[in-house]
Amino acid sequence: MNLLVTGGAGFIGSNLVRHLAAAYPAHRIVVLDALTYAGNLRSLADLENAPNYHFVRGDIRDQKLVTQLLADLQIEGIIHLAAESHVDRSILGPEEFLQTNVMGTFALLEAARTVWRDGRTGRFHHVSTDEVYGSLGETGYFTETTPYAPNSPYSASKAASDHLVRAYHHTYGLDVVTTNCSNNYGPFQFPEKLIPLMIMNARDGKPLPVYGDGRNVRDWLYVQDHCEAIDLVLHKGTAGEVYNIGGNNERRNIDVVHAVCDLVDELAGPQPEGPRRRLITYVKDRPGHDRRYAIDATKIRDDLGWEPRFNFEDGLRHTIEWYLHHTDWLAACIDGSYRDYYESNYQGKFDG
Ligand code: NAD
Ligand code: DAU
């Protein structure tokens, strides 16, 4: 199979490409990535010489380029991960989210329906998020039929893209599958997201900014589990169907941050000033902050036999070890634009 992975130089994309390249030596895996601040070729460096991997730098909104790639490389499957993915950035500046997540998905769908006709077929796997379902109270779970209720510009743009993908199946008969997944963690995640940000700041003895009361709940899934679920849905999922993917692992943010502090104390060694929990600083909340996400992953388990393999304690320990050993990778992320982002996102929050 010839596969096009959009966003393959990002966090989940690079883990997925590594998984697919090892699992399917006979597949050709082409990565299309614009290398925005979140894309990093260092995350794919170990694959550079793999015979079944090929990298193309380009924008998913460039419909001409995508059409050419699909036709010339005889692509039979697109796994679409390219996106602006960080909620806080979508609050600071929503436009890029609409451009990439909505118009980018539209351009890909148009290219696919142009090329996959007259006997040529292909599958479009759209990788989406549980955030499209909005926020849960203390109880209940997101299922595939939960009504959409996105609350941030990021989740609204992902919701719009999900609807476009659905519409291309119903209107044009495109073979599509959509997966909506909960929060991922693991190696190669950009240090703007909760877990890698806390690891890096804890390592460096910097304040650990916890939004609001720290009791918002996320359902954490180790990234390798997500990659295996995508692999399964791509190869075995039913056209037109949606599958929710979750870790069955709900945690309050404050409990996650405590666990990170304790593990960094253990793995990087204690600090003379005292345990790293002392660095925790409650800051002004994220606007529109969803209270709780929790996935009911019954459908993908019953229909395709997928279940997460990693438990949170092992996954988190492995993740922290990875970050502590990959200081070069982390240092390369922290350039001037990162510092600018950090200042605009957190300055007002720390101030109160
Ligand atoms: P990420 O921000 O780490 O990576 C995004 C990648 O997309 C980067 O490599 C970036 O360079 C690329 N990209 C951005 N705009 C592009 C454009 N216009 N053209 C081509 N490439 C472009 O994101 P991630 O966390 O790996 O998420 C990947 C996908 O999975 C996203 O669609 C996201 O919505 C979804 N998702 C993420 C999570 C999570 O917890 N991280 C959970 C569920 C779903
Ligand atoms: O649920 C899936 C989604 O998970 C994905 O679609 C998104 O791409 C991904 O970014 C993630 O979104 P969240 O907003 O849940 O992730 P984030 O890591 O930004 O935040 C996790 C929780 O931690 C959330 O409740 C906000 C809180 N938080 C986050 C940061 C960055 C803090 O308390 N402090 C912080 O500094």
Coordinates of C-alpha atoms and ligand atoms in Angstrom, one line a residue:
M1 CA 0.0 0.0 0.0
N2 CA 1.2 3.5 -0.8
L3 CA 0.3 5.8 2.1
L4 CA 0.4 9.6 2.5
V5 CA 0.7 10.7 6.1
T6 CA 0.0 14.4 6.6
G7 CA 1.5 16.0 9.6
G8 CA 4.0 13.2 9.9
A9 CA 6.7 15.4 11.5
G10 CA 4.5 16.2 14.4
F11 CA 4.0 14.4 17.7
I12 CA 1.5 11.7 16.8
G13 CA 2.5 11.7 13.1
S14 CA 6.2 10.8 13.8
N15 CA 5.2 8.1 16.2
L16 CA 2.8 6.7 13.7
V17 CA 5.2 6.8 10.8
R18 CA 7.8 4.9 12.9
H19 CA 5.1 2.3 13.8
L20 CA 4.0 1.9 10.2
A21 CA 7.5 1.8 8.7
A22 CA 8.4 -1.1 11.1
A23 CA 5.1 -2.9 10.9
Y24 CA 4.7 -2.8 7.1
P25 CA 8.0 -3.0 5.3
A26 CA 6.2 -3.4 2.0
H27 CA 4.1 -0.2 2.4
R28 CA 5.5 3.0 1.0
I29 CA 5.0 5.8 3.5
V30 CA 5.1 9.3 2.2
V31 CA 5.0 12.1 4.8
L32 CA 3.6 15.5 3.7
D33 CA 4.4 18.2 6.3
A34 CA 4.8 22.0 6.2
L35 CA 7.2 21.9 9.2
T36 CA 5.5 24.6 11.2
Y37 CA 6.8 25.3 14.7
A38 CA 5.3 21.9 15.7
G39 CA 6.9 19.9 12.9
N40 CA 10.4 18.6 13.4
L41 CA 12.5 16.5 11.1
R42 CA 14.6 15.5 14.1
S43 CA 11.5 13.4 15.2
L44 CA 12.0 11.3 12.1
A45 CA 15.8 11.3 11.9
D46 CA 16.1 7.6 12.7
L47 CA 14.0 6.8 9.6
E48 CA 16.0 8.9 7.2
N49 CA 17.5 5.8 5.5
A50 CA 14.5 3.6 5.7
P51 CA 13.7 2.4 2.2
N52 CA 9.9 2.6 2.7
Y53 CA 9.9 6.2 4.0
H54 CA 9.9 9.4 2.0
F55 CA 9.5 13.0 3.1
V56 CA 7.9 15.9 1.2
R57 CA 7.8 19.4 2.7
G58 CA 4.6 21.1 1.6
D59 CA 1.3 22.6 2.8
I60 CA -1.9 20.5 2.8
R61 CA -3.7 23.6 1.5
D62 CA -1.6 23.4 -1.7
Q63 CA -4.2 21.3 -3.6
K64 CA -2.2 21.2 -6.8
L65 CA 0.8 19.6 -4.9
V66 CA -1.4 17.1 -3.1
T67 CA -3.2 16.1 -6.3
Q68 CA 0.1 15.6 -8.0
L69 CA 1.4 13.5 -5.1
L70 CA -1.7 11.3 -5.0
A71 CA -1.5 10.7 -8.7
D72 CA 2.3 10.4 -9.3
L73 CA 3.0 8.2 -6.2
Q74 CA -0.2 6.2 -6.7
I75 CA -1.3 6.9 -3.1
E76 CA -4.0 4.5 -1.9
G77 CA -4.5 5.8 1.6
I78 CA -4.3 9.2 3.3
I79 CA -3.9 9.4 7.1
H80 CA -4.6 13.0 7.8
L81 CA -3.0 14.4 11.0
A82 CA -1.7 17.8 9.8
A83 CA -3.4 20.4 12.0
E84 CA -2.9 23.3 14.3
S85 CA -3.4 21.3 17.5
H86 CA -2.9 23.5 20.6
V87 CA -6.0 25.0 22.3
D88 CA -4.1 27.9 23.9
R89 CA -2.7 29.0 20.6
S90 CA -6.2 28.8 19.1
I91 CA -7.3 31.3 21.7
L92 CA -4.4 33.6 21.0
G93 CA -4.9 33.5 17.2
P94 CA -7.8 31.4 15.7
E95 CA -7.3 32.2 12.0
E96 CA -4.5 29.8 11.3
F97 CA -6.6 27.0 12.8
L98 CA -9.4 27.7 10.4
Q99 CA -6.9 27.9 7.5
T100 CA -5.2 24.7 8.2
N101 CA -7.8 22.5 9.9
V102 CA -10.8 23.5 7.8
M103 CA -9.4 24.7 4.4
G104 CA -6.5 22.3 4.6
T105 CA -8.8 19.3 5.1
F106 CA -11.0 20.6 2.3
A107 CA -8.1 20.8 -0.1
L108 CA -7.1 17.2 0.7
L109 CA -10.6 16.0 0.2
E110 CA -10.9 17.8 -3.1
A111 CA -7.6 16.3 -4.3
A112 CA -8.7 12.8 -3.2
R113 CA -12.0 13.0 -5.0
T114 CA -10.3 14.2 -8.2
V115 CA -7.7 11.5 -8.2
W116 CA -9.7 8.5 -6.8
R117 CA -12.1 7.9 -9.6
D118 CA -12.4 5.9 -12.8
G119 CA -11.4 2.7 -11.2
R120 CA -8.8 4.2 -8.8
T121 CA -9.7 4.1 -5.2
G122 CA -8.2 5.1 -1.9
R123 CA -9.1 5.5 1.8
F124 CA -9.2 8.8 3.6
H125 CA -8.5 8.4 7.4
H126 CA -9.3 11.6 9.2
V127 CA -7.6 11.8 12.6
S128 CA -9.7 13.9 15.0
T129 CA -10.2 14.6 18.6
D130 CA -12.7 14.0 21.5
E131 CA -12.8 17.8 22.0
V132 CA -15.4 18.1 19.3
Y133 CA -17.9 16.7 21.8
G134 CA -17.4 19.5 24.2
S135 CA -17.3 19.1 28.0
L136 CA -18.6 16.5 30.4
G137 CA -19.8 16.9 34.0
E138 CA -18.8 14.5 36.7
T139 CA -20.4 11.5 35.0
G140 CA -20.9 10.2 31.5
Y141 CA -18.8 9.4 28.4
F142 CA -18.4 10.5 24.8
T143 CA -19.7 7.9 22.4
E144 CA -19.7 8.1 18.6
T145 CA -23.3 9.5 18.7
T146 CA -22.7 12.3 21.3
P147 CA -23.8 15.6 19.7
Y148 CA -21.0 17.9 18.7
A149 CA -20.5 20.9 21.0
P150 CA -17.0 22.3 20.5
N151 CA -15.9 25.1 22.9
S152 CA -12.6 26.4 21.6
P153 CA -11.6 27.7 18.2
Y154 CA -9.4 24.6 17.9
S155 CA -12.2 22.1 18.6
A156 CA -14.6 24.1 16.4
S157 CA -12.1 23.9 13.5
K158 CA -11.7 20.2 14.1
A159 CA -15.5 19.7 14.2
A160 CA -15.9 21.5 10.9
S161 CA -13.3 19.3 9.4
D162 CA -15.1 16.2 10.7
H163 CA -18.3 17.4 9.1
L164 CA -16.6 17.9 5.7
V165 CA -15.1 14.4 5.8
R166 CA -18.5 13.0 6.6
A167 CA -20.1 15.0 3.8
Y168 CA -17.6 13.8 1.2
H169 CA -18.5 10.2 2.0
H170 CA -22.3 10.8 1.8
T171 CA -22.1 13.1 -1.2
Y172 CA -19.3 11.8 -3.3
G173 CA -18.9 8.2 -2.0
L174 CA -15.4 8.8 -0.8
D175 CA -14.1 6.0 1.4
V176 CA -13.5 7.7 4.7
V177 CA -13.0 6.7 8.3
T178 CA -12.8 9.1 11.2
T179 CA -11.2 8.5 14.6
N180 CA -11.8 10.8 17.6
C181 CA -9.1 10.3 20.2
S182 CA -8.5 11.5 23.8
N183 CA -5.3 13.2 25.1
N184 CA -2.1 11.6 24.0
Y185 CA 1.2 11.7 25.7
G186 CA 4.6 10.1 25.0
P187 CA 7.9 10.9 23.2
F188 CA 8.2 13.7 20.7
Q189 CA 5.3 15.8 22.0
F190 CA 6.0 19.6 21.6
P191 CA 6.6 21.1 25.1
E192 CA 3.6 23.4 24.9
K193 CA 1.2 20.6 26.0
L194 CA 0.7 19.8 29.7
I195 CA 2.9 16.8 30.2
P196 CA 6.1 17.7 28.3
L197 CA 5.8 21.3 29.5
M198 CA 5.6 20.2 33.1
I199 CA 8.5 17.8 32.6
M200 CA 10.7 20.5 31.1
N201 CA 9.9 23.1 33.7
A202 CA 10.2 20.6 36.6
R203 CA 13.6 19.6 35.3
D204 CA 14.7 23.2 35.1
G205 CA 13.2 24.2 38.5
K206 CA 10.7 26.7 36.9
P207 CA 7.1 27.4 38.0
L208 CA 4.6 24.7 36.9
P209 CA 1.5 26.7 35.8
V210 CA -1.7 24.8 36.6
Y211 CA -4.9 26.3 35.2
G212 CA -7.9 27.1 37.4
D213 CA -8.4 24.7 40.3
G214 CA -6.4 21.9 38.6
R215 CA -9.4 19.6 38.8
N216 CA -10.1 19.4 35.1
V217 CA -10.1 15.8 33.9
R218 CA -8.5 14.3 30.8
D219 CA -8.5 10.7 29.6
W220 CA -4.8 10.0 28.9
L221 CA -3.6 7.6 26.2
Y222 CA 0.0 6.6 25.4
V223 CA 0.8 7.6 21.9
Q224 CA 1.8 4.1 20.7
D225 CA -1.7 2.8 21.7
H226 CA -3.2 5.6 19.5
C227 CA -0.9 4.6 16.6
E228 CA -2.0 1.0 16.8
A229 CA -5.7 2.0 16.8
I230 CA -5.1 4.2 13.7
D231 CA -3.4 1.3 12.0
L232 CA -6.3 -1.0 12.8
V233 CA -9.0 1.4 11.7
L234 CA -7.1 2.3 8.5
H235 CA -6.8 -1.4 7.5
K236 CA -10.0 -2.9 9.0
G237 CA -12.5 -0.1 9.7
T238 CA -15.8 0.2 7.9
A239 CA -16.1 3.0 5.3
G240 CA -18.1 6.0 6.6
E241 CA -17.8 4.9 10.3
V242 CA -16.5 6.9 13.2
Y243 CA -14.4 5.3 16.0
N244 CA -13.7 6.8 19.4
I245 CA -10.3 6.0 20.9
G246 CA -9.6 6.5 24.6
G247 CA -7.2 5.4 27.3
N248 CA -9.8 4.5 30.0
N249 CA -7.6 6.5 32.1
E250 CA -9.1 9.6 33.6
R251 CA -6.9 11.9 35.7
R252 CA -7.2 15.3 37.2
N253 CA -4.6 17.7 36.0
I254 CA -3.2 18.3 39.4
D255 CA -2.7 14.5 39.9
V256 CA -0.8 14.3 36.6
V257 CA 1.4 17.2 37.7
H258 CA 2.1 15.6 41.1
A259 CA 3.1 12.4 39.3
V260 CA 5.4 14.3 37.0
C261 CA 7.0 16.1 39.9
D262 CA 7.6 12.9 41.8
L263 CA 9.1 11.1 38.8
V264 CA 11.3 13.9 37.9
D265 CA 12.6 14.1 41.5
E266 CA 13.4 10.3 41.2
L267 CA 14.8 10.2 37.7
A268 CA 16.7 13.5 37.5
G269 CA 17.6 13.6 41.2
P270 CA 16.3 15.9 44.0
Q271 CA 16.9 19.6 44.1
P272 CA 18.5 21.2 47.1
E273 CA 15.5 23.6 47.4
G274 CA 13.1 20.7 48.0
P275 CA 10.7 18.5 46.2
R276 CA 9.5 19.7 42.8
R277 CA 5.8 19.8 43.9
R278 CA 6.8 23.2 45.5
L279 CA 7.0 24.6 42.0
I280 CA 3.3 24.1 41.3
T281 CA 1.6 27.5 40.8
Y282 CA -2.1 27.9 40.3
V283 CA -2.7 30.4 37.5
K284 CA -5.6 32.1 35.8
D285 CA -7.8 29.6 34.0
R286 CA -7.9 29.0 30.2
P287 CA -11.0 30.8 28.8
G288 CA -13.7 28.3 27.9
H289 CA -11.8 25.5 29.7
D290 CA -13.5 22.1 29.2
R291 CA -14.0 20.5 32.5
R292 CA -13.9 16.8 31.7
Y293 CA -13.3 14.5 28.7
A294 CA -13.8 10.7 28.9
I295 CA -14.1 8.3 26.0
D296 CA -16.3 5.3 25.7
A297 CA -14.2 3.1 23.4
T298 CA -16.6 0.2 23.3
K299 CA -17.2 0.3 19.6
I300 CA -13.5 0.0 18.5
R301 CA -13.0 -2.7 21.1
D302 CA -16.1 -4.8 20.0
D303 CA -15.8 -4.2 16.2
L304 CA -12.0 -4.3 15.8
G305 CA -10.6 -5.8 19.0
W306 CA -8.5 -2.7 20.0
E307 CA -7.7 -2.0 23.6
P308 CA -4.9 0.2 25.1
R309 CA -1.8 -1.8 26.1
F310 CA 0.1 0.7 28.2
N311 CA -0.9 1.7 31.7
F312 CA -0.4 5.4 32.8
E313 CA 2.3 4.8 35.4
D314 CA 4.6 2.9 32.9
G315 CA 3.8 5.2 30.0
L316 CA 4.6 8.3 32.1
R317 CA 7.8 6.9 33.5
H318 CA 9.0 6.0 30.0
T319 CA 8.0 9.4 28.7
I320 CA 9.9 11.3 31.4
E321 CA 13.0 9.1 30.9
W322 CA 12.7 9.9 27.1
Y323 CA 12.6 13.7 27.7
L324 CA 15.4 13.6 30.2
H325 CA 17.6 11.7 27.7
H326 CA 16.7 13.8 24.6
T327 CA 17.9 17.2 25.7
D328 CA 19.0 18.1 22.2
W329 CA 15.6 17.4 20.8
L330 CA 14.0 19.5 23.5
A331 CA 16.5 22.3 23.2
A332 CA 15.8 22.6 19.5
C333 CA 12.1 23.2 20.3
I334 CA 12.8 26.1 22.6
D335 CA 13.7 28.8 20.1
G336 CA 12.8 32.5 20.1
S337 CA 9.3 31.8 18.8
Y338 CA 8.7 29.4 21.7
R339 CA 9.8 32.0 24.2
D340 CA 7.4 34.6 22.5
Y341 CA 4.5 32.2 22.7
Y342 CA 5.3 31.3 26.3
E343 CA 5.3 34.9 27.3
S344 CA 2.0 35.8 25.5
N345 CA 0.2 32.7 26.9
Y346 CA 1.4 32.8 30.5
Q347 CA 2.3 36.3 31.4
G348 CA -1.3 37.4 32.0
K349 CA -2.1 34.1 33.7
F350 CA 0.7 34.4 36.3
D351 CA -0.2 38.0 36.8
G352 CA -3.6 36.9 38.0
Ligands
NAD1 P1 1.3 18.5 16.3 O1 0.9 19.9 16.5 O2 2.4 17.9 17.1 O3 1.7 18.2 14.8 C1 1.0 18.8 13.7 C2 1.9 18.6 12.5 O4 1.1 19.1 11.4 C3 3.2 19.3 12.5 O5 4.2 18.4 12.0 C4 3.0 20.5 11.5 O6 4.2 20.9 10.9 C5 2.0 19.9 10.5 N1 1.2 20.9 9.9 C6 0.6 22.0 10.5 N2 0.0 22.7 9.5 C7 0.3 22.1 8.3 C8 -0.1 22.4 6.9 N3 -0.8 23.5 6.6 N4 0.4 21.6 6.0 C9 1.1 20.5 6.3 N5 1.5 20.2 7.5 C10 1.1 21.0 8.5 O7 -0.1 17.7 16.5 P2 -0.4 16.2 17.1 O8 -0.6 16.4 18.6 O9 0.6 15.2 16.6 O10 -1.8 15.9 16.5 C11 -2.0 15.3 15.3 C12 -3.4 15.2 14.9 O11 -4.1 14.4 15.9 C13 -4.2 16.6 14.9 O12 -5.1 16.5 13.8 C14 -4.9 16.6 16.2 O13 -6.1 17.4 16.1 C15 -5.2 15.2 16.4 N6 -5.3 14.7 17.9 C16 -4.3 15.1 18.7 C17 -4.4 14.6 20.1 C18 -3.3 14.9 21.1 O14 -3.5 14.6 22.3 N7 -2.1 15.4 20.7 C19 -5.5 13.9 20.5 C20 -6.5 13.6 19.5 C21 -6.4 14.0 18.2
DAU2 O1 -8.4 15.7 24.0 C1 -7.6 15.6 22.9 C2 -6.9 16.9 22.7 O2 -5.9 16.9 23.8 C3 -6.2 17.2 21.4 O3 -7.2 17.3 20.4 C4 -5.3 18.4 21.4 O4 -4.6 18.5 20.2 C5 -4.3 18.3 22.5 O5 -3.6 19.5 22.6 C6 -5.1 18.1 23.8 O6 -5.8 19.2 24.3 P1 -5.9 19.7 25.8 O7 -6.3 21.1 25.8 O8 -6.6 18.8 26.6 O9 -4.3 19.5 26.1 P2 -3.3 20.4 26.9 O10 -2.0 19.6 27.1 O11 -3.1 21.8 26.3 O12 -3.9 20.6 28.3 C7 -4.3 19.4 29.1 C8 -5.0 20.0 30.4 O13 -4.0 20.6 31.2 C9 -6.1 21.0 30.1 O14 -7.1 20.8 31.1 C10 -5.4 22.3 30.4 C11 -4.3 22.0 31.4 N1 -3.1 22.8 31.4 C12 -2.4 22.9 30.2 C13 -1.3 23.6 30.1 C14 -0.5 23.7 28.8 C15 -2.6 23.5 32.5 O15 -3.2 23.4 33.6 N2 -1.5 24.2 32.4 C16 -0.8 24.3 31.2 O16 0.3 25.0 31.2

